Coordinates of C-alpha atoms in Angstrom, one line a residue:
Chain A
M1 CA 14.7 26.5 2.5
K2 CA 16.2 25.7 -0.9
I3 CA 14.8 22.6 -2.5
G4 CA 17.0 20.6 -5.1
I5 CA 15.8 18.0 -7.6
V6 CA 18.5 15.9 -9.1
G7 CA 17.2 14.6 -12.3
G8 CA 14.7 17.3 -12.5
T9 CA 14.0 17.1 -16.0
G10 CA 12.1 13.8 -16.2
K11 CA 8.2 13.9 -16.2
I12 CA 8.2 13.6 -12.2
G13 CA 11.1 15.9 -11.8
E14 CA 9.7 18.6 -13.9
G15 CA 6.2 18.3 -12.4
M16 CA 7.6 18.5 -9.0
A17 CA 9.7 21.7 -10.0
M18 CA 6.7 23.4 -11.4
R19 CA 4.8 22.8 -8.3
L20 CA 7.5 23.4 -5.7
S21 CA 8.8 26.4 -7.5
R22 CA 5.6 28.3 -6.3
I23 CA 6.3 27.6 -2.8
Y24 CA 10.2 27.4 -2.5
D25 CA 13.4 28.3 -4.0
V26 CA 14.0 25.5 -6.4
L27 CA 17.1 24.2 -8.1
V28 CA 16.5 21.9 -11.1
G29 CA 19.5 19.6 -11.7
S30 CA 20.4 17.5 -14.7
R31 CA 23.5 15.7 -16.2
E32 CA 23.0 18.4 -19.3
I33 CA 22.5 21.9 -17.7
E34 CA 20.7 22.9 -20.9
K35 CA 17.9 20.2 -20.1
A36 CA 17.7 21.7 -16.7
Q37 CA 17.5 25.4 -18.0
D38 CA 14.7 24.3 -20.3
T39 CA 12.6 22.9 -17.5
C40 CA 13.2 26.3 -15.6
E41 CA 11.9 28.0 -18.9
S42 CA 8.8 26.0 -18.7
C43 CA 8.4 26.8 -15.0
L44 CA 8.8 30.5 -15.5
R45 CA 6.7 30.5 -18.6
Y46 CA 3.9 28.8 -16.8
A47 CA 4.0 31.0 -13.7
D48 CA 3.9 34.1 -15.9
D49 CA 1.0 33.0 -17.8
N50 CA -0.7 32.4 -14.8
G51 CA 0.4 35.5 -12.7
L52 CA 2.0 33.4 -10.2
S53 CA 5.6 33.8 -8.4
C54 CA 8.0 31.2 -9.2
T55 CA 11.7 31.0 -8.2
V56 CA 13.9 28.3 -10.2
R57 CA 17.3 27.8 -11.6
G58 CA 18.6 25.1 -13.8
L59 CA 22.0 23.8 -12.6
T60 CA 24.2 20.6 -12.9
N61 CA 23.2 17.9 -10.4
Q62 CA 26.4 18.7 -8.4
E63 CA 25.5 22.4 -8.2
V64 CA 22.1 21.5 -7.0
V65 CA 23.6 19.4 -4.3
D66 CA 25.9 22.3 -3.2
G67 CA 23.1 24.8 -2.9
A68 CA 20.1 22.9 -1.6
D69 CA 19.0 21.9 1.8
V70 CA 16.7 19.2 0.8
I71 CA 17.4 17.2 -2.3
I72 CA 15.0 15.1 -4.2
L73 CA 16.5 12.1 -6.1
A74 CA 14.1 12.3 -9.0
I75 CA 15.9 9.6 -11.1
P76 CA 15.1 5.8 -12.2
Y77 CA 16.5 3.3 -10.0
K78 CA 18.8 2.2 -12.7
H79 CA 20.7 5.4 -12.7
L80 CA 21.0 5.6 -9.0
D81 CA 24.3 4.1 -8.3
S82 CA 25.9 6.2 -10.9
T83 CA 24.3 9.4 -9.9
I84 CA 25.4 9.1 -6.2
A85 CA 29.0 7.9 -7.2
G86 CA 29.1 11.3 -9.4
L87 CA 28.1 13.6 -6.6
H88 CA 30.0 14.8 -3.3
G89 CA 28.9 17.1 -0.5
L90 CA 25.9 15.0 0.4
E91 CA 27.0 15.0 4.1
G92 CA 24.2 16.3 6.6
K93 CA 21.8 17.0 3.8
I94 CA 18.2 15.9 3.8
V95 CA 17.9 13.5 0.9
I96 CA 14.2 12.3 -0.4
S97 CA 14.0 9.0 -2.3
P98 CA 10.8 8.7 -4.4
I99 CA 12.5 5.7 -6.3
N100 CA 10.8 2.5 -7.1
P101 CA 12.9 -0.3 -8.5
M102 CA 10.2 -1.8 -10.6
E103 CA 10.0 -3.9 -13.9
K104 CA 6.9 -4.3 -16.4
H105 CA 6.5 -7.5 -18.0
D106 CA 2.8 -8.8 -18.2
F107 CA 2.5 -6.8 -14.8
F108 CA 4.4 -4.5 -12.9
E109 CA 6.7 -6.2 -10.4
Y110 CA 8.6 -4.8 -7.5
I111 CA 12.3 -5.9 -7.9
P112 CA 14.1 -4.4 -4.6
P113 CA 17.9 -4.8 -4.6
T114 CA 19.4 -7.5 -1.9
E115 CA 19.3 -4.8 0.8
G116 CA 15.4 -4.9 0.6
S117 CA 14.5 -1.5 -1.2
A118 CA 15.9 1.2 -3.2
A119 CA 16.0 3.3 0.0
L120 CA 18.1 0.7 2.0
H121 CA 20.4 0.5 -0.9
L122 CA 20.8 4.1 -0.8
K123 CA 21.3 4.3 2.6
K124 CA 24.4 2.1 2.3
I125 CA 25.9 4.2 -0.5
L126 CA 25.3 7.7 1.0
P127 CA 27.3 9.2 3.7
E128 CA 26.5 8.2 7.1
S129 CA 25.4 11.8 8.2
T130 CA 23.0 11.9 5.1
R131 CA 19.5 12.2 6.4
L132 CA 17.5 10.0 4.0
C133 CA 13.6 10.2 3.9
V134 CA 11.4 8.1 1.6
A135 CA 8.5 10.1 0.1
F136 CA 6.5 10.6 -3.0
N137 CA 6.8 7.2 -4.2
N138 CA 3.3 6.6 -5.3
I139 CA 2.1 9.6 -7.2
A140 CA 2.1 9.0 -11.0
G141 CA 4.4 11.2 -13.1
N142 CA 1.2 12.3 -15.2
R143 CA -0.5 13.7 -12.2
W144 CA 2.7 15.8 -11.2
R145 CA 2.8 17.2 -14.6
D146 CA -1.0 18.2 -14.9
I147 CA 0.0 21.0 -12.9
D148 CA -3.7 22.8 -13.1
G149 CA -4.9 19.4 -11.4
E150 CA -5.0 19.2 -7.4
L151 CA -2.9 16.2 -6.0
E152 CA -5.3 14.6 -3.6
Y153 CA -3.3 11.8 -2.3
S154 CA -1.6 10.4 1.0
V155 CA 2.1 10.5 0.9
A156 CA 3.7 7.9 3.3
V157 CA 7.0 9.1 4.5
C158 CA 9.6 6.9 6.4
G159 CA 13.0 7.5 7.7
D160 CA 15.2 7.2 10.8
D161 CA 15.9 10.8 11.3
E162 CA 12.8 12.3 13.2
E163 CA 13.6 16.1 12.7
S164 CA 14.2 15.6 8.9
K165 CA 11.0 13.6 8.6
L166 CA 9.2 16.6 10.1
I167 CA 10.7 18.9 7.8
V168 CA 9.9 16.8 4.8
M169 CA 6.3 16.3 6.0
D170 CA 5.7 20.1 6.5
M171 CA 7.0 20.4 2.7
I172 CA 4.6 17.8 1.4
D173 CA 1.4 19.4 3.1
R174 CA 2.2 22.5 1.2
I175 CA 1.9 21.0 -2.1
S176 CA -1.4 21.0 -3.5
L177 CA -3.8 18.6 -1.5
L178 CA -1.1 16.2 -0.5
K179 CA -1.3 15.0 3.0
S180 CA 1.8 13.4 4.6
Y181 CA 1.8 10.6 6.9
D182 CA 4.8 9.4 9.1
A183 CA 5.0 5.8 8.2
G184 CA 8.0 4.9 10.7
P185 CA 11.6 3.9 10.2
L186 CA 13.4 3.3 6.9
T187 CA 12.6 -0.4 7.2
M188 CA 9.1 0.2 5.8
S189 CA 10.5 1.4 2.7
P190 CA 10.0 -2.0 1.0
V191 CA 6.1 -1.7 1.3
I192 CA 6.0 2.1 0.2
E193 CA 8.2 1.4 -2.7
G194 CA 6.3 -1.9 -3.5
L195 CA 2.9 -0.1 -3.4
T196 CA 3.9 1.8 -6.6
A197 CA 3.9 -1.7 -8.4
L198 CA 0.5 -2.4 -6.7
V199 CA -1.2 0.8 -7.8
N200 CA 0.1 0.4 -11.3
N201 CA -1.4 -3.0 -11.6
I202 CA -4.4 -1.8 -10.1
A203 CA -4.6 0.8 -12.9
K204 CA -3.9 -1.7 -15.5
C205 CA -6.3 -4.6 -14.3
N206 CA -9.3 -2.1 -13.6
H207 CA -8.8 0.2 -16.8
M208 CA -8.0 3.3 -14.6
K209 CA -5.2 5.8 -15.0
D210 CA -2.8 7.2 -12.6
V211 CA -4.0 5.4 -9.4
G212 CA -2.8 6.8 -6.3
V213 CA -3.7 6.1 -2.5
R214 CA -5.2 7.6 0.3
F215 CA -4.9 6.4 4.0
V216 CA -8.4 6.7 5.7
Chain B
M1 CA -23.1 -19.3 -2.6
K2 CA -22.3 -20.6 1.0
I3 CA -19.2 -18.8 2.3
G4 CA -17.2 -20.5 5.0
I5 CA -15.2 -18.8 7.7
V6 CA -12.2 -20.9 9.1
G7 CA -11.5 -19.4 12.4
G8 CA -14.5 -17.3 12.5
T9 CA -14.5 -16.7 16.1
G10 CA -11.8 -14.1 16.2
K11 CA -12.5 -10.4 16.1
I12 CA -12.2 -10.2 12.3
G13 CA -13.8 -13.5 11.7
E14 CA -16.6 -12.6 13.8
G15 CA -17.2 -9.3 12.1
M16 CA -16.8 -10.9 8.8
A17 CA -19.5 -13.5 9.9
M18 CA -22.0 -10.6 11.0
R19 CA -21.8 -8.8 7.9
L20 CA -21.7 -11.7 5.5
S21 CA -24.5 -13.5 7.0
R22 CA -26.9 -10.7 6.1
I23 CA -26.0 -11.4 2.3
Y24 CA -25.0 -15.0 2.1
D25 CA -25.5 -18.5 3.9
V26 CA -22.5 -18.5 6.3
L27 CA -20.9 -21.1 7.9
V28 CA -18.8 -20.2 10.9
G29 CA -15.8 -22.6 11.7
S30 CA -13.8 -23.0 14.8
R31 CA -11.6 -25.7 16.4
E32 CA -14.1 -25.5 19.1
I33 CA -17.6 -25.6 18.0
E34 CA -19.1 -24.1 21.1
K35 CA -17.1 -21.1 20.1
A36 CA -18.4 -21.0 16.5
Q37 CA -22.1 -21.4 17.9
D38 CA -21.5 -18.5 20.2
T39 CA -20.5 -16.4 17.3
C40 CA -23.6 -17.6 15.6
E41 CA -26.0 -16.5 18.5
S42 CA -24.3 -13.1 18.3
C43 CA -25.1 -12.9 14.8
L44 CA -28.8 -14.0 15.0
R45 CA -29.3 -11.7 17.9
Y46 CA -27.9 -8.7 16.2
A47 CA -30.1 -9.6 13.1
D48 CA -33.2 -9.9 15.3
D49 CA -32.7 -6.9 17.1
N50 CA -32.1 -4.9 14.0
G51 CA -34.9 -6.6 12.0
L52 CA -32.4 -8.1 9.7
S53 CA -32.4 -11.6 8.1
C54 CA -29.2 -13.6 8.9
T55 CA -28.3 -17.2 7.8
V56 CA -25.6 -18.3 9.8
R57 CA -24.4 -21.8 11.3
G58 CA -21.6 -22.7 13.8
L59 CA -19.6 -25.8 12.7
T60 CA -16.3 -27.3 12.9
N61 CA -13.6 -25.9 10.4
Q62 CA -13.8 -29.3 8.6
E63 CA -17.4 -29.0 8.3
V64 CA -17.2 -25.6 7.0
V65 CA -14.7 -26.8 4.3
D66 CA -17.1 -29.4 3.4
G67 CA -20.2 -27.3 3.1
A68 CA -18.8 -23.9 1.8
D69 CA -18.1 -22.7 -1.9
V70 CA -15.7 -20.0 -0.8
I71 CA -13.6 -20.3 2.3
I72 CA -12.1 -17.5 4.2
L73 CA -9.0 -18.3 6.3
A74 CA -9.6 -15.8 9.3
I75 CA -6.6 -17.0 11.3
P76 CA -3.4 -15.6 12.3
Y77 CA -0.3 -16.6 10.4
K78 CA 1.0 -18.6 13.3
H79 CA -1.8 -21.0 13.0
L80 CA -1.6 -21.5 9.2
D81 CA 0.3 -24.6 8.9
S82 CA -1.3 -26.6 11.7
T83 CA -5.0 -25.5 10.2
I84 CA -4.3 -26.6 6.8
A85 CA -2.7 -29.8 7.8
G86 CA -5.8 -30.6 9.8
L87 CA -8.2 -29.8 6.8
H88 CA -9.1 -32.0 3.7
G89 CA -11.3 -31.6 0.9
L90 CA -10.0 -28.2 -0.2
E91 CA -9.6 -29.5 -4.1
G92 CA -11.4 -26.9 -6.3
K93 CA -12.6 -24.6 -3.5
I94 CA -12.2 -20.9 -3.7
V95 CA -9.9 -20.2 -0.6
I96 CA -9.5 -16.2 0.5
S97 CA -6.4 -15.3 2.5
P98 CA -6.6 -12.3 4.4
I99 CA -3.5 -13.4 6.3
N100 CA -0.7 -10.9 7.4
P101 CA 2.6 -12.3 8.8
M102 CA 3.5 -9.5 10.9
E103 CA 5.3 -8.7 14.3
K104 CA 5.1 -5.6 16.6
H105 CA 8.2 -4.5 18.3
D106 CA 8.7 -0.6 18.3
F107 CA 6.8 -0.7 14.9
F108 CA 4.8 -3.1 12.9
E109 CA 7.2 -5.2 10.8
Y110 CA 6.1 -7.3 7.8
I111 CA 7.8 -10.8 8.1
P112 CA 7.1 -13.0 5.4
P113 CA 8.2 -16.6 5.2
T114 CA 10.8 -17.7 2.6
E115 CA 8.2 -17.9 -0.3
G116 CA 7.7 -14.2 -0.2
S117 CA 4.3 -14.0 1.5
A118 CA 1.6 -15.9 3.5
A119 CA -0.3 -16.6 0.3
L120 CA 2.8 -17.7 -1.6
H121 CA 3.4 -20.2 1.3
L122 CA -0.2 -21.2 1.3
K123 CA -0.3 -22.0 -2.3
K124 CA 2.5 -24.5 -1.6
I125 CA 0.6 -26.3 1.2
L126 CA -2.9 -26.4 -0.6
P127 CA -3.8 -28.8 -3.0
E128 CA -3.0 -27.5 -6.7
S129 CA -6.6 -27.3 -7.5
T130 CA -7.5 -25.0 -4.8
R131 CA -8.3 -21.5 -6.1
L132 CA -6.4 -19.0 -3.9
C133 CA -7.2 -15.2 -3.8
V134 CA -5.8 -12.8 -1.5
A135 CA -8.2 -10.2 0.0
F136 CA -9.4 -8.2 3.1
N137 CA -5.9 -7.8 4.1
N138 CA -6.0 -4.1 5.0
I139 CA -9.3 -3.6 6.9
A140 CA -8.8 -3.5 10.8
G141 CA -10.6 -6.2 13.1
N142 CA -12.2 -3.0 14.9
R143 CA -13.8 -2.1 11.8
W144 CA -15.2 -5.3 10.8
R145 CA -16.8 -5.6 14.3
D146 CA -18.2 -2.2 14.3
I147 CA -21.2 -3.6 12.4
D148 CA -23.2 -0.5 12.6
G149 CA -20.3 1.5 10.9
E150 CA -19.6 1.4 7.2
L151 CA -16.4 0.2 5.8
E152 CA -15.5 2.6 3.4
Y153 CA -12.2 1.2 1.9
S154 CA -10.8 -0.2 -1.0
V155 CA -9.8 -4.2 -1.3
A156 CA -6.9 -5.2 -3.6
V157 CA -7.5 -8.6 -4.7
C158 CA -4.8 -10.7 -6.3
G159 CA -4.6 -14.4 -7.4
D160 CA -4.0 -16.6 -10.4
D161 CA -7.4 -18.0 -11.2
E162 CA -9.4 -15.1 -13.1
E163 CA -12.7 -16.8 -12.7
S164 CA -12.4 -17.1 -8.8
K165 CA -11.1 -13.6 -8.7
L166 CA -14.5 -12.2 -10.2
I167 CA -16.5 -14.2 -7.5
V168 CA -14.3 -12.8 -4.7
M169 CA -14.5 -9.2 -6.2
D170 CA -18.6 -9.4 -6.6
M171 CA -18.7 -10.7 -2.8
I172 CA -16.8 -7.8 -1.6
D173 CA -18.6 -5.3 -3.5
R174 CA -22.0 -6.5 -1.7
I175 CA -20.2 -6.0 1.8
S176 CA -21.1 -2.2 3.1
L177 CA -19.2 0.5 1.1
L178 CA -16.1 -1.9 0.4
K179 CA -14.8 -1.5 -3.3
S180 CA -12.8 -4.3 -5.0
Y181 CA -9.9 -3.9 -7.2
D182 CA -8.1 -6.7 -9.3
A183 CA -4.5 -6.3 -8.3
G184 CA -3.2 -8.8 -10.8
P185 CA -1.4 -12.3 -10.0
L186 CA -0.8 -13.9 -6.5
T187 CA 3.0 -12.3 -6.9
M188 CA 1.4 -9.1 -5.8
S189 CA 0.5 -10.6 -2.4
P190 CA 3.8 -9.5 -0.5
V191 CA 2.7 -5.8 -1.3
I192 CA -0.7 -6.3 -0.3
E193 CA 0.2 -8.2 3.0
G194 CA 3.0 -5.8 3.7
L195 CA 0.5 -2.7 3.4
T196 CA -1.2 -3.9 6.8
A197 CA 2.1 -3.3 8.5
L198 CA 2.2 0.1 6.7
V199 CA -1.2 1.3 7.8
N200 CA -0.7 -0.1 11.3
N201 CA 2.5 2.2 11.6
I202 CA 0.8 5.0 10.1
A203 CA -2.1 4.7 12.8
K204 CA 0.6 4.3 15.4
C205 CA 2.8 7.3 14.4
N206 CA 0.2 9.8 13.4
H207 CA -2.0 9.0 16.5
M208 CA -5.0 7.7 14.3
K209 CA -7.1 4.5 14.7
D210 CA -7.8 1.6 12.3
V211 CA -6.4 3.2 9.3
G212 CA -7.2 1.6 6.0
V213 CA -6.6 2.3 2.2
R214 CA -8.6 3.8 -0.7
F215 CA -7.1 3.7 -4.1
V216 CA -8.2 6.7 -6.0

C-alpha cells in the first residue's frame, strides 16, 4: 500500500513521512518538488544513521495523488480549498483529513466552516467517490517530529465508508504506540477537530507541552 | 465548603453524592424530597458498611441552592430551563454544569442549543453574578455509581471566573483519581460537551464500556 502525504514538508507532514516510511512506501508531496525532496533526504539520512529501512520519494502533490492509495492532507485549513482545486484524480482514493480549522487569540478557538467542520466542507468539494476519513487530528506536530519518541496516544477515526475506515485504523495501529478507535460517521468530525483546540488550551492553561488524548 | 447536587437522585447525581459526601458536606436535592432522602440513606448505609464518615442531607432543589456554596446541576439538558426557572438565589454561587445536550439515534449526536452549548445557554438564563463552570461532562454515570472503583480520568474545566475555576479544580482533585485541567474560557464548552458524544460513540463502535478521557 502506498501512502501519499500532500503537504508533506510541514512539521506534521515531515514527521508523518519519517515515521510512515519505515513501514510503507511513502510519497511526499509539496507545491515545490525541491522541498519534498529535501524532506525525503531527511528521512533517508535518519534511516541510514539508525540502520532502518525506509522507502520514500519526493514528488509534486499531483504525482502523490496519482501514485498513492491513501492520501493524507497534511495542510493548514486555509490552503484546503486551493489545494483541492489544484488536484485531479481523487476519485475512489482514501483521503485522510487531520485538518483543524482553528485560530489563536488569547486562547485557541475552533472555527469550523458553515458545513460544521473542515471534513464536512471537504466532503462537499471532493469527488463523490472519494473515501474520506478523519484521523490524526489531536497529535502535536512536535510529537510527530520527535521521531525517537513514541506516540502513546489514542486516535479517533470517523468516516462514512466502513472499509476505508478499517484500512486507516490498521495503518494507525502500526505507527509507534498509536491506538485507533472507530468514532462513528463523518458527522463526528466537529468534535474530533475541536478537540485539538481543547488540548491546545489545556497545554497553555496548565503549563504543559504538546498535550494529546487517550480514551480509557 | 458545602456542595449541593441539584437532581442528585439520578445515576450520576447519586454517584457524585456517594463520593463527595466522604469529603464534603453534601446537600442532595430533588424535585421530590423523599427521593433525595432515599439517596442519602444509600450514602449513609454504604459509609456505615465500609467504616467511612459521610455527611449528607436530602432536601428540595431550592433548599440545596439556599444552603450550598457550590451547586452541581446533575440534570438532563431537557430539564435545564424548567429547573432554573423554578429556583432563586443563585446570585454569586458557583454553579457547575456537567450537562451534555445529546441525542441517540444510530449514533450519539451532540445537539447544542443556538447559543453553542448547554453552558452558554445556561449563562444566559442564570443571574449575571452566578459563577458558572463546566466540569464532569465526560465521566459515565456507571463509573460514578461504581463507588468501589477508582475514577482514573482527566476532567476539563472551563469558565470565565478564574477564582471559581480554581475552587472547582481543587474539589475535582480530591475525588478518587480524577485530575482536573483548566481548559480556558466558557467558549470551550461546546468541545467539552461534544466530547461526551464522541466517547459514547467510541464505546459503541469499539465494543467498550463507559469510555472516558485522559489528557497526556
